[in-house]
PDB file of C-alpha atoms in Angstrom:
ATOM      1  CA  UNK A1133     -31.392  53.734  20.023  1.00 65.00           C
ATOM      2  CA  UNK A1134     -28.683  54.318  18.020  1.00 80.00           C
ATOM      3  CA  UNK A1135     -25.736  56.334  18.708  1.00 92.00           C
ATOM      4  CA  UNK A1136     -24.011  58.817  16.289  1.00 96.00           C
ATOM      5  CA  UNK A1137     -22.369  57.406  13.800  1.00 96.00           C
ATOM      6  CA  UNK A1138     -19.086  58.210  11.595  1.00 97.00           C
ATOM      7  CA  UNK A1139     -16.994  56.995   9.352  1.00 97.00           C
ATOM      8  CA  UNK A1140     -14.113  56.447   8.341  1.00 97.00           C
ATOM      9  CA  UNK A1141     -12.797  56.128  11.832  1.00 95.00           C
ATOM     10  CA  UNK A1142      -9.009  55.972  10.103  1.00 96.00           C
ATOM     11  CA  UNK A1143      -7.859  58.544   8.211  1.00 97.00           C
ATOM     12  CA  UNK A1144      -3.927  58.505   6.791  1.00 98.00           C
ATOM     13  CA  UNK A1145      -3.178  61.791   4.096  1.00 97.00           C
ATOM     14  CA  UNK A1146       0.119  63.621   3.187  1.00 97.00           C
ATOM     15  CA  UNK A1147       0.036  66.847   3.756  1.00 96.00           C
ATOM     16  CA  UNK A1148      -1.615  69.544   0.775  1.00 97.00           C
ATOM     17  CA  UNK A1149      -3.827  66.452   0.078  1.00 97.00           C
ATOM     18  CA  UNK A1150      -8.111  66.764   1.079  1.00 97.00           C
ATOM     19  CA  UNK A1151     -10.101  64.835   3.537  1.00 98.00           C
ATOM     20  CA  UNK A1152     -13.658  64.166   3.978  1.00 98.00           C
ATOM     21  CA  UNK A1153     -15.003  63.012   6.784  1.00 98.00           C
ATOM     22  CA  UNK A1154     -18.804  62.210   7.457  1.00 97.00           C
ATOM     23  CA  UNK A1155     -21.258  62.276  10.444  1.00 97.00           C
ATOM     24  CA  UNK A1156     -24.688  60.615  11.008  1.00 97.00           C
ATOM     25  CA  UNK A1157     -26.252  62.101  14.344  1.00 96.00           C
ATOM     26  CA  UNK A1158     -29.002  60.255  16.265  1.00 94.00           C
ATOM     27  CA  UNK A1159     -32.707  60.310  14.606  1.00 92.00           C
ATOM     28  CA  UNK A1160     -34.472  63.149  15.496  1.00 89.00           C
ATOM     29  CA  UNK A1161     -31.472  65.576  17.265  1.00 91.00           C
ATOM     30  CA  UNK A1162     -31.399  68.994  14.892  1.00 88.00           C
ATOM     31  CA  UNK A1163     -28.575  70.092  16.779  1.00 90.00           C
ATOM     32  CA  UNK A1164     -25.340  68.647  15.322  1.00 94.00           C
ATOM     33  CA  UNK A1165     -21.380  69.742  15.938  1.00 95.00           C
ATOM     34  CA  UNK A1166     -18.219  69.356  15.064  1.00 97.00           C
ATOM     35  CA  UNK A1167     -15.089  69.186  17.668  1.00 97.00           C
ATOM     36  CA  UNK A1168     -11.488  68.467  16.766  1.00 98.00           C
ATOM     37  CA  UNK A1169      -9.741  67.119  19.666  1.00 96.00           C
ATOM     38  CA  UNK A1170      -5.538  67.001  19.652  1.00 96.00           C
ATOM     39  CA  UNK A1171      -3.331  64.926  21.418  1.00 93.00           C
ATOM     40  CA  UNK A1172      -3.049  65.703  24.952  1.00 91.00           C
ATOM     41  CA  UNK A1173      -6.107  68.179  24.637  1.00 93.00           C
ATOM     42  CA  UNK A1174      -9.868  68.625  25.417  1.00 95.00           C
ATOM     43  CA  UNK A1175     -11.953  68.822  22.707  1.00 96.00           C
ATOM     44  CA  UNK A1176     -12.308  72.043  20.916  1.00 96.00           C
ATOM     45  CA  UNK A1177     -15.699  73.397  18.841  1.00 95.00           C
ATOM     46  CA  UNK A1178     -15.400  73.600  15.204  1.00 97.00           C
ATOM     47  CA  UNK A1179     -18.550  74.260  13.846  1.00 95.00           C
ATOM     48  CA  UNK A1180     -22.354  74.024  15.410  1.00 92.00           C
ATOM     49  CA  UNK A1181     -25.441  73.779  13.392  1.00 91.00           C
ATOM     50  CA  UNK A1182     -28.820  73.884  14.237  1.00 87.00           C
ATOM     51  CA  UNK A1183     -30.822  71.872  11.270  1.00 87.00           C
ATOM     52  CA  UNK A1184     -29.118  72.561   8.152  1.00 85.00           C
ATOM     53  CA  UNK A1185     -27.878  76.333   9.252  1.00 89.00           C
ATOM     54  CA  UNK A1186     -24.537  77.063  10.896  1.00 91.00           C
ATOM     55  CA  UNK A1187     -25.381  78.380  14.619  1.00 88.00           C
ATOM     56  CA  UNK A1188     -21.333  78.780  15.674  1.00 89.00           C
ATOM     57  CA  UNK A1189     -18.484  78.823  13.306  1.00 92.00           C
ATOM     58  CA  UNK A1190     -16.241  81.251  14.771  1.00 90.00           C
ATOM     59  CA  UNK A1191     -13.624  78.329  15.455  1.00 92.00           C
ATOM     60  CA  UNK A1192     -13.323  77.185  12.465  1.00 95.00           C
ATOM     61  CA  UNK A1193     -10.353  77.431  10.239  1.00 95.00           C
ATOM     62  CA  UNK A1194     -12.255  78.767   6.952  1.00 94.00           C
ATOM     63  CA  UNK A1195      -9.024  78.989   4.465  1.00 95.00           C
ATOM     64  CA  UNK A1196      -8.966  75.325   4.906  1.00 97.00           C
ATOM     65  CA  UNK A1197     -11.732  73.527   6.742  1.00 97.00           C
ATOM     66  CA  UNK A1198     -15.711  73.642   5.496  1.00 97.00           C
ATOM     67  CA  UNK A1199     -18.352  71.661   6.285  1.00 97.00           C
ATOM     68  CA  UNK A1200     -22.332  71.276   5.409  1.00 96.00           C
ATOM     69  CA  UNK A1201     -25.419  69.776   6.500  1.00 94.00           C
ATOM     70  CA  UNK A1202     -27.760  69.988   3.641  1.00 82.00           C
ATOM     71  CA  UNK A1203     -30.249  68.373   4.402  1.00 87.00           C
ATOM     72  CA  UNK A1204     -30.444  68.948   8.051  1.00 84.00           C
ATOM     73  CA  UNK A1205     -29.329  65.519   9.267  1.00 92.00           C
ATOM     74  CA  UNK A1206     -26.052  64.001   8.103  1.00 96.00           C
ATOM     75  CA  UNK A1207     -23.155  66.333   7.876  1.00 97.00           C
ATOM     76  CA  UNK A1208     -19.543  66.228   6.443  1.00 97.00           C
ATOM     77  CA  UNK A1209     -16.563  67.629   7.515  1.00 98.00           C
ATOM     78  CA  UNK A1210     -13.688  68.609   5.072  1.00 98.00           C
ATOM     79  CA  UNK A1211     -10.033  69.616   4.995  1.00 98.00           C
ATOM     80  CA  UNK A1212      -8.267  71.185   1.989  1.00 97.00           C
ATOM     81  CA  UNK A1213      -5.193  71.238   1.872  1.00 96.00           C
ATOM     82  CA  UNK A1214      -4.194  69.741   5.318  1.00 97.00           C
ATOM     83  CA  UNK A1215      -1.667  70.593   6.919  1.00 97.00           C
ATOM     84  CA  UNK A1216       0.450  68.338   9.894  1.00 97.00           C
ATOM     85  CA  UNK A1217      -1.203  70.186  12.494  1.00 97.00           C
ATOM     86  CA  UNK A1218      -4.767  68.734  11.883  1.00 97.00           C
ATOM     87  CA  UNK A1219      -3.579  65.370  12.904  1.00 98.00           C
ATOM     88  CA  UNK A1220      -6.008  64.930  15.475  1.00 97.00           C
ATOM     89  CA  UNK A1221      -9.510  63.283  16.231  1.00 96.00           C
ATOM     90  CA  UNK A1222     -12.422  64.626  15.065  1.00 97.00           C
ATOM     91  CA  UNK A1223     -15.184  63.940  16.864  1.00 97.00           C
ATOM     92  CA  UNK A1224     -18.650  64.644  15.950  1.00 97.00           C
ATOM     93  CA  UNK A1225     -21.656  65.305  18.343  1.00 96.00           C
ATOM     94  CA  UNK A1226     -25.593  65.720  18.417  1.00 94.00           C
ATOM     95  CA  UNK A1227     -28.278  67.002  20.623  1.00 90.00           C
ATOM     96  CA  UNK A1228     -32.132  67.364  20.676  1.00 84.00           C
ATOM     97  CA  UNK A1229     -32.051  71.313  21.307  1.00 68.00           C
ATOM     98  CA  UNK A1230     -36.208  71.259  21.195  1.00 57.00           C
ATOM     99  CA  UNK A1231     -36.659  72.291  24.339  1.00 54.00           C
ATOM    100  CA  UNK A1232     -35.039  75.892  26.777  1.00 55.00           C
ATOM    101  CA  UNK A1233     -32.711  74.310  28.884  1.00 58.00           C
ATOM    102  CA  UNK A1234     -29.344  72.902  27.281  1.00 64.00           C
ATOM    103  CA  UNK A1235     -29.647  69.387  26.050  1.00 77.00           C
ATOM    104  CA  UNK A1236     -26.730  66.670  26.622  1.00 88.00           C
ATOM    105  CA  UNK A1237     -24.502  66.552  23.764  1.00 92.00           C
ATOM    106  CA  UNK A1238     -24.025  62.765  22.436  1.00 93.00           C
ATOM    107  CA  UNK A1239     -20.318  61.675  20.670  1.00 95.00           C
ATOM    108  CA  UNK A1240     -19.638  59.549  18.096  1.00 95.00           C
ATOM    109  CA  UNK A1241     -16.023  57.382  18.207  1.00 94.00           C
ATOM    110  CA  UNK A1242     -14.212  60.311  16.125  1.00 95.00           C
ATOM    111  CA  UNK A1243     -12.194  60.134  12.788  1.00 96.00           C
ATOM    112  CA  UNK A1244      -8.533  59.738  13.525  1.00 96.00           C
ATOM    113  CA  UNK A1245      -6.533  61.364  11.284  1.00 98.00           C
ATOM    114  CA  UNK A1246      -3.203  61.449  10.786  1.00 98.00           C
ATOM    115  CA  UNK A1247      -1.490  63.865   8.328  1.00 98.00           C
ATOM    116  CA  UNK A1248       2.345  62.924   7.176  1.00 97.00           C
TER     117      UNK A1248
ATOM    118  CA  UNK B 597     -15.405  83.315  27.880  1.00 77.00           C
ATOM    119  CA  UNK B 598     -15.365  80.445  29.816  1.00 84.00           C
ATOM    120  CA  UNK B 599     -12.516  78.261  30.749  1.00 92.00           C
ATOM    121  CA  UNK B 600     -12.405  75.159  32.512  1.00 96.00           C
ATOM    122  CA  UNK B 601      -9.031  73.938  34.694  1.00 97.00           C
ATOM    123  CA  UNK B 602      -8.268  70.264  35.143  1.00 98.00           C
ATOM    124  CA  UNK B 603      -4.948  70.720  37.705  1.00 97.00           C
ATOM    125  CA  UNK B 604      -4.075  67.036  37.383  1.00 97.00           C
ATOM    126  CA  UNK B 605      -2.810  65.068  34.496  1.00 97.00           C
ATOM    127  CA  UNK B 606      -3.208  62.290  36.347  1.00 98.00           C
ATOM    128  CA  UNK B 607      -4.840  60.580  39.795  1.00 98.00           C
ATOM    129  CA  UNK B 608      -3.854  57.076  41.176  1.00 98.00           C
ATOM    130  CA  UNK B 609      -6.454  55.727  43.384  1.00 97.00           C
ATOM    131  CA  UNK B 610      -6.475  52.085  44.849  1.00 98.00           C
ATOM    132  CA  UNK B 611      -9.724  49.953  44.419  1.00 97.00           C
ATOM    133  CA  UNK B 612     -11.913  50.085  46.629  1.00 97.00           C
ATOM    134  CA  UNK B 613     -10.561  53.673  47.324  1.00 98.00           C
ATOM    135  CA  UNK B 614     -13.112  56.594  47.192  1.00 97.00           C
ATOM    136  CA  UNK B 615     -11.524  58.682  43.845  1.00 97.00           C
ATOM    137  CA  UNK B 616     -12.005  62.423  43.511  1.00 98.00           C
ATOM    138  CA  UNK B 617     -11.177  64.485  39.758  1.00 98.00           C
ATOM    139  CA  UNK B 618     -11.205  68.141  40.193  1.00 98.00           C
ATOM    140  CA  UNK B 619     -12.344  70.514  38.555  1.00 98.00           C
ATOM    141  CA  UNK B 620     -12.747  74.100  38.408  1.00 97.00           C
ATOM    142  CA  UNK B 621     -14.646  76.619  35.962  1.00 95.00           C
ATOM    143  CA  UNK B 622     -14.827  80.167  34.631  1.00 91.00           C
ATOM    144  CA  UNK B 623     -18.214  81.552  33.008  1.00 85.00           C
ATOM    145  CA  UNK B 624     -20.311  84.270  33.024  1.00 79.00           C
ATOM    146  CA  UNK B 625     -23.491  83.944  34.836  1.00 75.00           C
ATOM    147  CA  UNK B 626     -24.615  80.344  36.138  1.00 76.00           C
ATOM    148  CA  UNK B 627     -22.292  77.870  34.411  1.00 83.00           C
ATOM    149  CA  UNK B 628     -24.097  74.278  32.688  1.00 88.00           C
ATOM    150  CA  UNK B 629     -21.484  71.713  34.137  1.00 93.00           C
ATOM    151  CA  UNK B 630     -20.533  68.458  32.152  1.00 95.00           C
ATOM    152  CA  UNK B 631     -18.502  65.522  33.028  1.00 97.00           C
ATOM    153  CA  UNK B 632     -17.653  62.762  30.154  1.00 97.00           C
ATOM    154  CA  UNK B 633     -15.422  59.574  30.030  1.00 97.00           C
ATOM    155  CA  UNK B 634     -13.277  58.504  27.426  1.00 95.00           C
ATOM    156  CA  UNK B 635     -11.720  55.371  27.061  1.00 91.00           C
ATOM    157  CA  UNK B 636      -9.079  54.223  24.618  1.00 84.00           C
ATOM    158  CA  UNK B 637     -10.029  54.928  21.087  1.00 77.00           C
ATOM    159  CA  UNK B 638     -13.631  55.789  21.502  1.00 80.00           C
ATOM    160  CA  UNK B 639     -15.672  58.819  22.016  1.00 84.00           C
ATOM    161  CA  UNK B 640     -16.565  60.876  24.843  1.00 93.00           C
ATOM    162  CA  UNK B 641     -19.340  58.829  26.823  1.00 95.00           C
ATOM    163  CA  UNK B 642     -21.456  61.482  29.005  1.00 94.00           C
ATOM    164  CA  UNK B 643     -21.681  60.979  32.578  1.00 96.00           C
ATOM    165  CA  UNK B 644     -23.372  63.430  34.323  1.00 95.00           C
ATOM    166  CA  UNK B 645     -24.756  67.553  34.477  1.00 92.00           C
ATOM    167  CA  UNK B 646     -25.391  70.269  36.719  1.00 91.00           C
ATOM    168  CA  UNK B 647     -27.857  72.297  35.267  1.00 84.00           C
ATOM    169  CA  UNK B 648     -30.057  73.990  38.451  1.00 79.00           C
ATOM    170  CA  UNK B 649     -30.721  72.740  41.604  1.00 83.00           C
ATOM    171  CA  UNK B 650     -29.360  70.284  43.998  1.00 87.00           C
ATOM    172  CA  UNK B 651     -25.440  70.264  44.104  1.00 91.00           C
ATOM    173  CA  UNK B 652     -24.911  66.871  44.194  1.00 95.00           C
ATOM    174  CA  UNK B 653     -25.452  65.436  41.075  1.00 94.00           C
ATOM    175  CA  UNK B 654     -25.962  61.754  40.487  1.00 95.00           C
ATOM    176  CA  UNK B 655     -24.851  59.877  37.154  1.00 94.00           C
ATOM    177  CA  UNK B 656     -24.204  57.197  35.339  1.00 92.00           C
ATOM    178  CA  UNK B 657     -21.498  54.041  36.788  1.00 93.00           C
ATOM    179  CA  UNK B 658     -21.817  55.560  40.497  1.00 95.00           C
ATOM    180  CA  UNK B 659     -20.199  58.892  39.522  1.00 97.00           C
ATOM    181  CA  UNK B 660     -21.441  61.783  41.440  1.00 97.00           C
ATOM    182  CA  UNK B 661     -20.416  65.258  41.437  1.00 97.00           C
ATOM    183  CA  UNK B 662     -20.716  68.771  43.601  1.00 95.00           C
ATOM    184  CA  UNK B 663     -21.212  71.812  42.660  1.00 94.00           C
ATOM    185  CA  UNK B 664     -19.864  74.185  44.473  1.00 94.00           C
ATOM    186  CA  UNK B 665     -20.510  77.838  43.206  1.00 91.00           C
ATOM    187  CA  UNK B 666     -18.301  79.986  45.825  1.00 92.00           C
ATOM    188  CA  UNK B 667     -15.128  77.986  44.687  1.00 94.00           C
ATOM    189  CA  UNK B 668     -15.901  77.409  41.575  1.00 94.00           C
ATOM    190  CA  UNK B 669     -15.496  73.611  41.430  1.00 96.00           C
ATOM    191  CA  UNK B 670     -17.696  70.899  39.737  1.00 97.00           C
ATOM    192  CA  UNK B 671     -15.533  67.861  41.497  1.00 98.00           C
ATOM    193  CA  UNK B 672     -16.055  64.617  40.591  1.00 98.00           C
ATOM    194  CA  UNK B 673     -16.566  61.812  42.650  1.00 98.00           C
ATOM    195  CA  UNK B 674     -17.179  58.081  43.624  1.00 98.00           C
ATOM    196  CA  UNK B 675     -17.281  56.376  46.578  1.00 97.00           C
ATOM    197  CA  UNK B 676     -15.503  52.997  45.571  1.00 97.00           C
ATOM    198  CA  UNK B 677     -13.430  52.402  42.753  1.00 97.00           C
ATOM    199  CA  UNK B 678     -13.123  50.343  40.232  1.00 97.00           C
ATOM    200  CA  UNK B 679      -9.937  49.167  37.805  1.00 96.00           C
ATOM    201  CA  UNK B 680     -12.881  49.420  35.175  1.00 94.00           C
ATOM    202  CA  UNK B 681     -12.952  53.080  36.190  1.00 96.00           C
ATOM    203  CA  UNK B 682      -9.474  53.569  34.504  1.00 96.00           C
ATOM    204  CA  UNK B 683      -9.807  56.299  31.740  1.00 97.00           C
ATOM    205  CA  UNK B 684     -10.064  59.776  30.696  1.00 97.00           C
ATOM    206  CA  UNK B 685     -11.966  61.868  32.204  1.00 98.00           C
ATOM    207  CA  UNK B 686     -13.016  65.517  30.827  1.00 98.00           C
ATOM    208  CA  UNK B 687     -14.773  68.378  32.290  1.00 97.00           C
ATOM    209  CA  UNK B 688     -16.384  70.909  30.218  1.00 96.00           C
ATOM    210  CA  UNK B 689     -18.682  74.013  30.438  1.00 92.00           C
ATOM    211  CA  UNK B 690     -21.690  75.552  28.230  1.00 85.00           C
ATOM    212  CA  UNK B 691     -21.659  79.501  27.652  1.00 69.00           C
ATOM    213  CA  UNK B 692     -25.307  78.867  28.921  1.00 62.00           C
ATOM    214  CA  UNK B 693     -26.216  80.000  32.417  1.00 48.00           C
ATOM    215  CA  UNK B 694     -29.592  80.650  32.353  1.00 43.00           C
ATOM    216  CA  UNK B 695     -32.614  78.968  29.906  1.00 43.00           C
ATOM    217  CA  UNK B 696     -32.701  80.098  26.695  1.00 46.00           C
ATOM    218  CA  UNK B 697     -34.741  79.969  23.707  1.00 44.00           C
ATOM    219  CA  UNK B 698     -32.767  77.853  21.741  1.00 50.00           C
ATOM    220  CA  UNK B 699     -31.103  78.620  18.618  1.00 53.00           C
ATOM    221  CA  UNK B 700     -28.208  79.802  20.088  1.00 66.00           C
ATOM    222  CA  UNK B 701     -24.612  78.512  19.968  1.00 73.00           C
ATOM    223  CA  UNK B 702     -23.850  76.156  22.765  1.00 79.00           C
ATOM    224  CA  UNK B 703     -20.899  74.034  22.374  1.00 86.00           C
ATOM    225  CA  UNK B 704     -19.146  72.970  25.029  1.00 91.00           C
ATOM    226  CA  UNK B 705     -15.510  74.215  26.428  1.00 93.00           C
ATOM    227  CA  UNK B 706     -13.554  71.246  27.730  1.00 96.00           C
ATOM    228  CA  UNK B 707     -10.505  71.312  30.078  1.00 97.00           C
ATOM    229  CA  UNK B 708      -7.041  69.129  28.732  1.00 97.00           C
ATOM    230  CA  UNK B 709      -8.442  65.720  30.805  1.00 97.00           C
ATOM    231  CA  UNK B 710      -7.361  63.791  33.879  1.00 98.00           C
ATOM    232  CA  UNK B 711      -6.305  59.994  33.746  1.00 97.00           C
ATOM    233  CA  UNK B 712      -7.880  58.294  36.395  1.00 97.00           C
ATOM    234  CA  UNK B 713      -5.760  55.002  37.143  1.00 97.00           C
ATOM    235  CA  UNK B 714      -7.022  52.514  39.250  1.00 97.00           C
ATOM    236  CA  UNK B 715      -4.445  50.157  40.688  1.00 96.00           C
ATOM    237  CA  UNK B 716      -5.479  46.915  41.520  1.00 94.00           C
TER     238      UNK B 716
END
């Protein structure tokens, strides 16, 4: 089975400029998420979304971050304008959330990005 | 809200050595209890869960952990280890206590990671 998949897994920007970054979860999990994890930190929740609605976006930096899953599989992450302090990983996750009791939560290898 | 405490930055263990990573939780209700691995520049590789039951829970690579509800601690364990052991290790919660219906936001609160070194 596959495991999630993103890309780029580089990222170098100046700061004001816009990234993109993109997520494929593994066939057949509705439940995808987005974490931003910082140097020296645990990973923190940006976004959660259950098919192609948002479940959980109270973490999410809205003047500058959005993201979408339109078709209720892959999903993209943006940031515009960044700023120095998203340099960070971004890691993106997905579960199977079709049954009552909580489901593991697989990672991709993240998006480094680094904002100058 | 839950929080999750990692008190060391760091544990040195010899191999061979039985290793222990604490850790110890805040949450409303029953707590959902993760452990994941991460090693250099990849992602977070899951390793095992409490969810009900037993306290000792049984994963992947040997890891085991034990839930212990009247200190608060989801430790995590092995009995020998390795130098292939050596990497970061993270312990996080779920708001979730109790089954649910789904549909409901559930991502995971992580504490700041321990490095597990293993020395050969």
């Amino acid at each position: 089975e596959a495991g999630v998949a993103q890309s780029p897994r580089y990222k170098i920007i100046e700061k004001r400029q816009s990234v993109a970054f993109w997520c494929n979860p593994i066939s057949g999990h509705a439940t995808l998420y987005w974490y931003q994890q910082i140097l020296g930190q645990g990973p923190k929740l940006l976004i959660q979304f259950q098919n192609n609605g948002v479940v959980d976006d109270s973490q999410l930096p809205k003047d500058r971050f959005s993201a979408e899953r339109l078709k209720g599989v892959d999903s993209t992450l943006k940031i515009q304008p960044a700023k120095l302090e998203d340099s960070a990983v971004y890691l993106c996750a997905s579960s199977l959330r079709d049954r009552r009791f909580q489901e593991t939560q697989y990672f991709g290898p993240g998006t480094r990005l680094l904002v100058l | 809200a839950q929080s999750v405490a990692q008190p060391e930055d760091q544990v040195n263990v010899a191999e061979g050595n039985p290793l222990t990573v604490k850790c110890t939780y805040s949450v409303s209700g029953n707590p959902y209890l993760f452990w994941y691995v991460q090693y250099p520049n990849r992602g977070l590789q899951f390793l095992l869960k409490y969810i009900t039951g037993d306290n000792l829970v049984k994963g992947s690579y040997g890891f085991e952990a034990e839930f212990n509800k009247s200190q608060t601690s989801f430790h995590l364990k092995k009995p020998s280890a390795l130098v292939s052991d050596s990497a970061l290790y993270f312990c996080a919660v779920s708001p979730y206590g109790v089954m649910y219906s789904g549909g409901g936001a559930d991502g995971l609160t992580f504490g700041k990671g321990t490095h597990l070194i293993i020395q050969p």
